PDB file of C-alpha atoms and ligand atoms in Angstrom:
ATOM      1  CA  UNK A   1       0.000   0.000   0.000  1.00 93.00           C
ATOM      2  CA  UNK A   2       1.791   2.935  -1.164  1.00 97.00           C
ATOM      3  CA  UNK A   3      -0.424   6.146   0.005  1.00 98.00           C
ATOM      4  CA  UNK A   4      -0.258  10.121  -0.173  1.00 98.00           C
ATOM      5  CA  UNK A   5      -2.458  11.976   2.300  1.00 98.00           C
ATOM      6  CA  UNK A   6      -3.155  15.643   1.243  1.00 98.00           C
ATOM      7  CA  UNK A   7      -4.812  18.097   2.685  1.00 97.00           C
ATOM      8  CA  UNK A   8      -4.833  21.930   3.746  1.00 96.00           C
ATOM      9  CA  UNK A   9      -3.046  23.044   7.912  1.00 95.00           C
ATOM     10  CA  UNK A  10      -5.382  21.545   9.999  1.00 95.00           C
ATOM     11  CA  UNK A  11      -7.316  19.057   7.606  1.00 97.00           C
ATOM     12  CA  UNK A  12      -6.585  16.309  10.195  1.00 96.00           C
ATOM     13  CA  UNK A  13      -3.734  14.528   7.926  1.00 96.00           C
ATOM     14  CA  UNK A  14      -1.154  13.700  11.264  1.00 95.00           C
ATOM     15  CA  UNK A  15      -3.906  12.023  13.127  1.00 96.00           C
ATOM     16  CA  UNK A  16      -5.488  10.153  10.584  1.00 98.00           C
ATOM     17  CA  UNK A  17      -1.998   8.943   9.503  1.00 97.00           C
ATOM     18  CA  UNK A  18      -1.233   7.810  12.676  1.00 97.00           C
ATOM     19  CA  UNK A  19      -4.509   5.883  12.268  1.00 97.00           C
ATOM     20  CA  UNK A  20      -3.525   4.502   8.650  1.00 97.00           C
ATOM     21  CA  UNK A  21       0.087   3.481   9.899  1.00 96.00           C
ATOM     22  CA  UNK A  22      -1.638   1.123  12.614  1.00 96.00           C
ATOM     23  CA  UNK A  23      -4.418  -0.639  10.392  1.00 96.00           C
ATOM     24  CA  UNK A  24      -2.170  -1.446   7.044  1.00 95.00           C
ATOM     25  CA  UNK A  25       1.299  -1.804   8.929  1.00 96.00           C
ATOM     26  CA  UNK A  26       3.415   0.940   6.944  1.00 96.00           C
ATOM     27  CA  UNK A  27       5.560   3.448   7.618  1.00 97.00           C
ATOM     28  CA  UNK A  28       4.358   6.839   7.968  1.00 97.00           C
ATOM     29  CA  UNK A  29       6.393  10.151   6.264  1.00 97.00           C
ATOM     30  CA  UNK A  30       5.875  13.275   7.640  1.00 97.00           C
ATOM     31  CA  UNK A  31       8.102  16.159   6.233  1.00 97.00           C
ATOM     32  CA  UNK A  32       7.165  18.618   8.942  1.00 96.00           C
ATOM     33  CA  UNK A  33       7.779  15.878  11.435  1.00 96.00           C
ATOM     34  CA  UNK A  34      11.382  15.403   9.815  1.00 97.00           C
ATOM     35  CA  UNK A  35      12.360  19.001   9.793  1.00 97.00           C
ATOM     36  CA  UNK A  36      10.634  19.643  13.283  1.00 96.00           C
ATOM     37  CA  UNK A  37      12.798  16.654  14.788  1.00 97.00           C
ATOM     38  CA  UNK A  38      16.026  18.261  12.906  1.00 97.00           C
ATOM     39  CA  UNK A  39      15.315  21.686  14.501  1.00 96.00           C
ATOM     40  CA  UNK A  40      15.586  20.685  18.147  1.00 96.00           C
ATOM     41  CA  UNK A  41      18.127  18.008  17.036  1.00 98.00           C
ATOM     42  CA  UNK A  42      19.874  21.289  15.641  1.00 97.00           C
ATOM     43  CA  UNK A  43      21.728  20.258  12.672  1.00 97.00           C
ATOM     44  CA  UNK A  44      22.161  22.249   9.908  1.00 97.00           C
ATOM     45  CA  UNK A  45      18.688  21.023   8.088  1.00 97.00           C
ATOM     46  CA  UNK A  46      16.989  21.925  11.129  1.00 97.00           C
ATOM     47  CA  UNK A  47      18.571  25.808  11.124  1.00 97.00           C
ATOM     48  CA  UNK A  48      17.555  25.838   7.892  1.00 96.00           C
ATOM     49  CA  UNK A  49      14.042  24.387   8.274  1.00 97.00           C
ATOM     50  CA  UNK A  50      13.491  27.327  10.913  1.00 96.00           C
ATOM     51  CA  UNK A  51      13.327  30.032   9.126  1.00 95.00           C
ATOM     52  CA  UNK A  52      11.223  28.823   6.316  1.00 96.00           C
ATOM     53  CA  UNK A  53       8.548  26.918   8.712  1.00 95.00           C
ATOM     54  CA  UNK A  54       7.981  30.010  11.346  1.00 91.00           C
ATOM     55  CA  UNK A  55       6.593  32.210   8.364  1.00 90.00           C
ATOM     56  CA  UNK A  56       4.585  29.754   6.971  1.00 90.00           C
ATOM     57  CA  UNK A  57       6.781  28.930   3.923  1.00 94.00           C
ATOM     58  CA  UNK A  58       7.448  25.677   1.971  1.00 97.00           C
ATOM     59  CA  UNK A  59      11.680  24.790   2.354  1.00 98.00           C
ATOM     60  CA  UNK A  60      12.927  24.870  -1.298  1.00 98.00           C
ATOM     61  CA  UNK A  61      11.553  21.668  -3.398  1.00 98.00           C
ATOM     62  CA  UNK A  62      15.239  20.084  -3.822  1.00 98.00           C
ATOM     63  CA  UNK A  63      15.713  19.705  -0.057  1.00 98.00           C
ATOM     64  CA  UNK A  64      12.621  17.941   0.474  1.00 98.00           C
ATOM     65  CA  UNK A  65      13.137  15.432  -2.548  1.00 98.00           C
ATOM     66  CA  UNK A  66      16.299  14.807  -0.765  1.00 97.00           C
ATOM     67  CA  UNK A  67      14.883  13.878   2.362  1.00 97.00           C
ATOM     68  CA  UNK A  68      12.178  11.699   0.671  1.00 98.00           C
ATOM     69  CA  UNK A  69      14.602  10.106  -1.298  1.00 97.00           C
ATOM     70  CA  UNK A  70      16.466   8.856   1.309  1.00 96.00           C
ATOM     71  CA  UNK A  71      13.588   7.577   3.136  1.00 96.00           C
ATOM     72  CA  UNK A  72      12.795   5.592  -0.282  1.00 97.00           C
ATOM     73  CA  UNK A  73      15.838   3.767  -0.054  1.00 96.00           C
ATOM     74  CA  UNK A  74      15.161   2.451   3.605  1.00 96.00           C
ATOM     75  CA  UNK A  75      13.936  -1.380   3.589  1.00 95.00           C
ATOM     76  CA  UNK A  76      10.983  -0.706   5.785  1.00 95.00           C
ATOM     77  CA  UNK A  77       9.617   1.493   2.891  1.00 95.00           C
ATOM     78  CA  UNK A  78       9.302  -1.448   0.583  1.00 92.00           C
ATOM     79  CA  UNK A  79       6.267  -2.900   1.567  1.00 90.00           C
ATOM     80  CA  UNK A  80       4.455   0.257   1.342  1.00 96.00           C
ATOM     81  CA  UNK A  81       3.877   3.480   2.593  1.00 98.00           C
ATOM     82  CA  UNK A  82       2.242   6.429   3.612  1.00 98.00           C
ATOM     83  CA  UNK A  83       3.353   9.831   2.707  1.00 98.00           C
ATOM     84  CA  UNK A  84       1.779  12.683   4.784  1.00 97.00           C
ATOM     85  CA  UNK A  85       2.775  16.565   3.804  1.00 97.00           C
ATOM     86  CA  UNK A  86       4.724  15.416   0.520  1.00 98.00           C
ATOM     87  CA  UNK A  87       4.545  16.212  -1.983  1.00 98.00           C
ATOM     88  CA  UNK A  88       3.140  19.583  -1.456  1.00 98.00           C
ATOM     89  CA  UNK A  89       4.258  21.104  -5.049  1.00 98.00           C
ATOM     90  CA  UNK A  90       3.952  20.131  -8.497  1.00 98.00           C
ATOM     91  CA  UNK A  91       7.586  19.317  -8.671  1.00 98.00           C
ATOM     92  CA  UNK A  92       7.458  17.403  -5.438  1.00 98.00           C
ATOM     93  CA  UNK A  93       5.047  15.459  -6.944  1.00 98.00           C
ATOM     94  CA  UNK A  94       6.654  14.848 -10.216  1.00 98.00           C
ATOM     95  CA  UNK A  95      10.379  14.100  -8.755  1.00 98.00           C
ATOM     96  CA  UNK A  96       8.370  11.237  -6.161  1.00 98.00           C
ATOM     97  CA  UNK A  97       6.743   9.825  -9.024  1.00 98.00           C
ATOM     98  CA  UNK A  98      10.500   9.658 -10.974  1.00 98.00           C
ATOM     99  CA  UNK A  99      11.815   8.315  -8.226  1.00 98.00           C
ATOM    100  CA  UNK A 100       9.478   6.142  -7.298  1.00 97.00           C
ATOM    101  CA  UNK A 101       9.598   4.985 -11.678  1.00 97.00           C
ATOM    102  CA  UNK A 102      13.136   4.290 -11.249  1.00 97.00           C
ATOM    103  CA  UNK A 103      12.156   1.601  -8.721  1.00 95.00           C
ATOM    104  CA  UNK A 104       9.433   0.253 -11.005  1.00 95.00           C
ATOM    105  CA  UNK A 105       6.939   1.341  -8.313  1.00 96.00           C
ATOM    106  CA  UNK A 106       4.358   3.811  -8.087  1.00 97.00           C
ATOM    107  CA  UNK A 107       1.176   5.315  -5.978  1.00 98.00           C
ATOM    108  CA  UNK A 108      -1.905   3.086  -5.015  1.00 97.00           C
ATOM    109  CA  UNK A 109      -3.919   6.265  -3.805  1.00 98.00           C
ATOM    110  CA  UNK A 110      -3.976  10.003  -3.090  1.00 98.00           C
ATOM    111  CA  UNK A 111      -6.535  10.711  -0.451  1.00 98.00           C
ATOM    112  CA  UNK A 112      -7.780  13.951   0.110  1.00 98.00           C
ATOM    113  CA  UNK A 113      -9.106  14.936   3.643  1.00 98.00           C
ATOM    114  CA  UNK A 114     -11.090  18.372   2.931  1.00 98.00           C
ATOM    115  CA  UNK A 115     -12.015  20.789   5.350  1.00 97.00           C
ATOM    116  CA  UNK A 116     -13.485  24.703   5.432  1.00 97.00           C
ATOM    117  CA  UNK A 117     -11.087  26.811   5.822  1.00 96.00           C
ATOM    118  CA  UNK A 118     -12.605  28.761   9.087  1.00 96.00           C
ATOM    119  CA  UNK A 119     -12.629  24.703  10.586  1.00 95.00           C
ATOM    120  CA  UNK A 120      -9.221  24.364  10.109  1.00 96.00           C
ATOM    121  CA  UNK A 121      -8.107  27.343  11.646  1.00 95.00           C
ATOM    122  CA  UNK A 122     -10.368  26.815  14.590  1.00 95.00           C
ATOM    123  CA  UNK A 123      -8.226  23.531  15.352  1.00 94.00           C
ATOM    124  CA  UNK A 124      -5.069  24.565  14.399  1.00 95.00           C
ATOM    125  CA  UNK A 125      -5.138  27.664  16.742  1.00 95.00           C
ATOM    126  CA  UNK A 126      -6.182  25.204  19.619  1.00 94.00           C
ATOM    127  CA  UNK A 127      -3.991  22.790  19.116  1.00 93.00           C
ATOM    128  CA  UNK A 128      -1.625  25.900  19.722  1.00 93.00           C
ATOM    129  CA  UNK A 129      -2.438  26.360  23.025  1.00 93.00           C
ATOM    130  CA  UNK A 130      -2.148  22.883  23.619  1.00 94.00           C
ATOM    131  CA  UNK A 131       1.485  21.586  21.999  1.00 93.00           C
ATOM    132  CA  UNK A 132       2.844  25.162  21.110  1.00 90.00           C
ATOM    133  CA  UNK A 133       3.635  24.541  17.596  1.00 90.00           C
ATOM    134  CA  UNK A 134       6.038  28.027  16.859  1.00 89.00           C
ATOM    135  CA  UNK A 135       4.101  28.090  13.020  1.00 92.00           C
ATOM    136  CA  UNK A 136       0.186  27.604  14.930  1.00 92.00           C
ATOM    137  CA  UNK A 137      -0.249  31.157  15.206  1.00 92.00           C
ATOM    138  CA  UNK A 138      -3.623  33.165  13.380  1.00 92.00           C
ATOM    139  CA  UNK A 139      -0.311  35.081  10.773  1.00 92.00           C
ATOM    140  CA  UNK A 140       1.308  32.057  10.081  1.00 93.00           C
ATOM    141  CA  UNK A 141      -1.628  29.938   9.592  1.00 94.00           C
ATOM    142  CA  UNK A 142      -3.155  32.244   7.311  1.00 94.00           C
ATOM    143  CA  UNK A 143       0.259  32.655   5.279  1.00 94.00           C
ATOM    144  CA  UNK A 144      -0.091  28.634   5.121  1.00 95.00           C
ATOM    145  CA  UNK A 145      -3.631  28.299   3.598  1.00 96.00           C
ATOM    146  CA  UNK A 146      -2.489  30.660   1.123  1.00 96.00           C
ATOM    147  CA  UNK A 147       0.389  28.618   0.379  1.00 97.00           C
ATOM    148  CA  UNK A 148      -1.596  25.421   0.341  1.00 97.00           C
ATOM    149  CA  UNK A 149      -4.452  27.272  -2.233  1.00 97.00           C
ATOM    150  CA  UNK A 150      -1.698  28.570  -4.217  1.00 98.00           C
ATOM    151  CA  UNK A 151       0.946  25.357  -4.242  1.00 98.00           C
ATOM    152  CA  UNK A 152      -0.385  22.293  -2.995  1.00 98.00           C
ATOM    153  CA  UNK A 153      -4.071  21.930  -4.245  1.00 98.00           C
ATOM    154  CA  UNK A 154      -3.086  21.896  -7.415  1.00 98.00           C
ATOM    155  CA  UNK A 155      -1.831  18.535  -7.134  1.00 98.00           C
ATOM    156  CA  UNK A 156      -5.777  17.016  -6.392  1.00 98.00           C
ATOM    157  CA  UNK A 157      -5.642  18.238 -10.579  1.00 98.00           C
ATOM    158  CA  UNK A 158      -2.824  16.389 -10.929  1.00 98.00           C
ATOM    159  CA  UNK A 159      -3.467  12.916  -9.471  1.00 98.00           C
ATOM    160  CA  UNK A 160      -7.041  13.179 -10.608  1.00 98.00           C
ATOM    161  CA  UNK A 161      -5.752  13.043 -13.861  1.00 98.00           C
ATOM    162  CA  UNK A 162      -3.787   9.831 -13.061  1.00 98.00           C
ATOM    163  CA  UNK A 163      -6.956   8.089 -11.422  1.00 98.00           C
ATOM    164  CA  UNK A 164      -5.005   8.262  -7.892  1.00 98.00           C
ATOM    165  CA  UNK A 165      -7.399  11.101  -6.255  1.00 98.00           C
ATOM    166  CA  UNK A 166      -9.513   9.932  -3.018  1.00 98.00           C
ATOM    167  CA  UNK A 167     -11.613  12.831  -2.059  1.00 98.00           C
ATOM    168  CA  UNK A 168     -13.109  12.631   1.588  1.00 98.00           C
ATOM    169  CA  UNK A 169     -14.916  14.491   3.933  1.00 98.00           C
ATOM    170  CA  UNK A 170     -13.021  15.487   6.949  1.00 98.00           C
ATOM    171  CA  UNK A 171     -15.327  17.051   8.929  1.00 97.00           C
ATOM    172  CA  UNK A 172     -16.918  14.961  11.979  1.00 96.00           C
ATOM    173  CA  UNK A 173     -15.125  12.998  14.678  1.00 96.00           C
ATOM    174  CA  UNK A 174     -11.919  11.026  14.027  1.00 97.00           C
ATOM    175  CA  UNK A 175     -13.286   7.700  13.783  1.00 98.00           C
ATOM    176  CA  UNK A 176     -15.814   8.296  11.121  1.00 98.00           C
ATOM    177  CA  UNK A 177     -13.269  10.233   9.240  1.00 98.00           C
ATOM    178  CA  UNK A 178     -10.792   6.955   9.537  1.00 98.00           C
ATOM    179  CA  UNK A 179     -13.676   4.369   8.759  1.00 98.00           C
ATOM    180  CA  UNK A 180     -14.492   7.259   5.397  1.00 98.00           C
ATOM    181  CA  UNK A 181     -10.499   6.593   4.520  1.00 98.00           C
ATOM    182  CA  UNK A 182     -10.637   2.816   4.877  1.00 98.00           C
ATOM    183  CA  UNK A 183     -13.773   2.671   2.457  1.00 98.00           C
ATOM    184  CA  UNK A 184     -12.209   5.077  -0.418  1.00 97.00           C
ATOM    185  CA  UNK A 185      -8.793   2.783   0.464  1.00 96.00           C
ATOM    186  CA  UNK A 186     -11.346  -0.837  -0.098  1.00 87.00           C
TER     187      UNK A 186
HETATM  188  P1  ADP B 201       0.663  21.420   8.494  1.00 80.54           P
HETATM  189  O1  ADP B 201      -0.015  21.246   9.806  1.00 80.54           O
HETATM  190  O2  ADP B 201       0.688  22.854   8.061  1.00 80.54           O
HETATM  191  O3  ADP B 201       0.188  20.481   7.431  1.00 80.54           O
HETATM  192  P2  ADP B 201       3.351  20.138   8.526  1.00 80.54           P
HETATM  193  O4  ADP B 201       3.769  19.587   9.833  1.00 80.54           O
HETATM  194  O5  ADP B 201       3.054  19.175   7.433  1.00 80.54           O
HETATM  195  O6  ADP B 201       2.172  21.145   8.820  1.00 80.54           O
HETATM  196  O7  ADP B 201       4.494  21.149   7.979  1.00 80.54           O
HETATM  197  C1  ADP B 201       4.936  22.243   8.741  1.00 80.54           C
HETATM  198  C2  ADP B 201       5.886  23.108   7.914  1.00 80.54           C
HETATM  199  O8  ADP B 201       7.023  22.324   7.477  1.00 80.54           O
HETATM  200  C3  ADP B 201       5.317  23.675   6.605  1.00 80.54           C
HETATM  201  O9  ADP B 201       4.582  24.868   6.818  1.00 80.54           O
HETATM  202  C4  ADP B 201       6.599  23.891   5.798  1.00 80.54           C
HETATM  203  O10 ADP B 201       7.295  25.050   6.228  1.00 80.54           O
HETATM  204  C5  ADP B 201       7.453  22.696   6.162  1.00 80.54           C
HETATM  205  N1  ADP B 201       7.201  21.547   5.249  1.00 80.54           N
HETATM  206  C6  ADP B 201       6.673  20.338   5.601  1.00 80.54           C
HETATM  207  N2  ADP B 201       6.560  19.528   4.533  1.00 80.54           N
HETATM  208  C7  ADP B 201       7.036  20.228   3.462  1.00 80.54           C
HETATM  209  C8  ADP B 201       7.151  19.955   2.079  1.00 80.54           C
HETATM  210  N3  ADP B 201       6.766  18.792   1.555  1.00 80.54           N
HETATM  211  N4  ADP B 201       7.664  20.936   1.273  1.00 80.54           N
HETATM  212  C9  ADP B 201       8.063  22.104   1.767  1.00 80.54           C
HETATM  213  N5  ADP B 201       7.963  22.437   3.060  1.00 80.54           N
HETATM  214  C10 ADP B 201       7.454  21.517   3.918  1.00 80.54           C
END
């Protein structure tokens, strides 16, 4: 099971992955989770990472495919995988799909949690107050729907037109959201 989750800030993609890992067995891919680990590890990625995440800006496509393609080579990743916050450009998407090519491999599904936006940033400003996220705040959020209008939802277009997209509802309480993924996933 090889598996992208998109979605906007605050679509619910973290939890449900967590979710998706359990049930099918894979591992999950978060980029934010990578680059927020590297920040308080403090290496050089994470300095970096920084200054792009606390104004609500993507890092710079080429860094990202490097991280991902790393992960890729990992034996864990063979039997499948979930991908959650990559790709998040068009370029992301088409340098995982070459990569993923190269192996003779490619995506099972794209699944697409949508949410309003005034929802989103209702639960991304309280989960603020309760982990503290440095990019949860009202001017970064708002930067990052922009970004994620702008960037990312183009790619729904994109795997659409491959026969990939997955589009579910994800408003309403975590379990019916997971038992809405499992049913698009059959
Ligand atoms: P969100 O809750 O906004 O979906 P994430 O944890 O996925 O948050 O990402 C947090 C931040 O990490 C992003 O705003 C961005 O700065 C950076 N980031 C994560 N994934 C990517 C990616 N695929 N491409 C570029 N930047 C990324």
């Amino acid at each position: 099971m090889k598996i992208v989750l998109l979605g906007g800030p605050g679509a619910g993609k973290g939890t449900q992955a967590a979710k998706l890992k359990d049930e099918y067995g894979i591992p999950h891919i978060s980029t934010g989770e990578v680059l927020r680990e590297a920040r308080s590890a403090g290496t050089e990625l994470g300095k970096k990472a920084a200054e792009y995440m606390d104004e609500g800006k993507l890092l710079p496509d080429d860094i990202i495919l490097g991280i991902v393609g790393e992960k890729l080579e990992m034996q864990e990743m063979k039997n499948g995988f979930l991908f959650d916050g990559f790709p998040r450009t068009i370029p992301q998407a088409e340098g995982l799909d070459e990569m993923l090519d190269n192996k003779g491999r490619s995506l099972d599904a794209v699944v697409s949690i949508e949410v309003p936006d005034e929802t989103a940033v209702k639960r991304l400003l309280r989960r603020a107050e309760i982990e503290g996220r440095t990019d949860d705040n009202r001017e970064t959020i708002e930067h990052r729907l922009k970004i994620y209008y702008d960037q990312t939802e183009p790619l729904k277009t994109y795997y659409r037109n491959r026969g990939l997209l997955k589009s579910i509802d994800g408003i309403g309480n975590v379990d019916e959201i997971f038992e809405r993924i499992k049913a698009v996933l059959g």
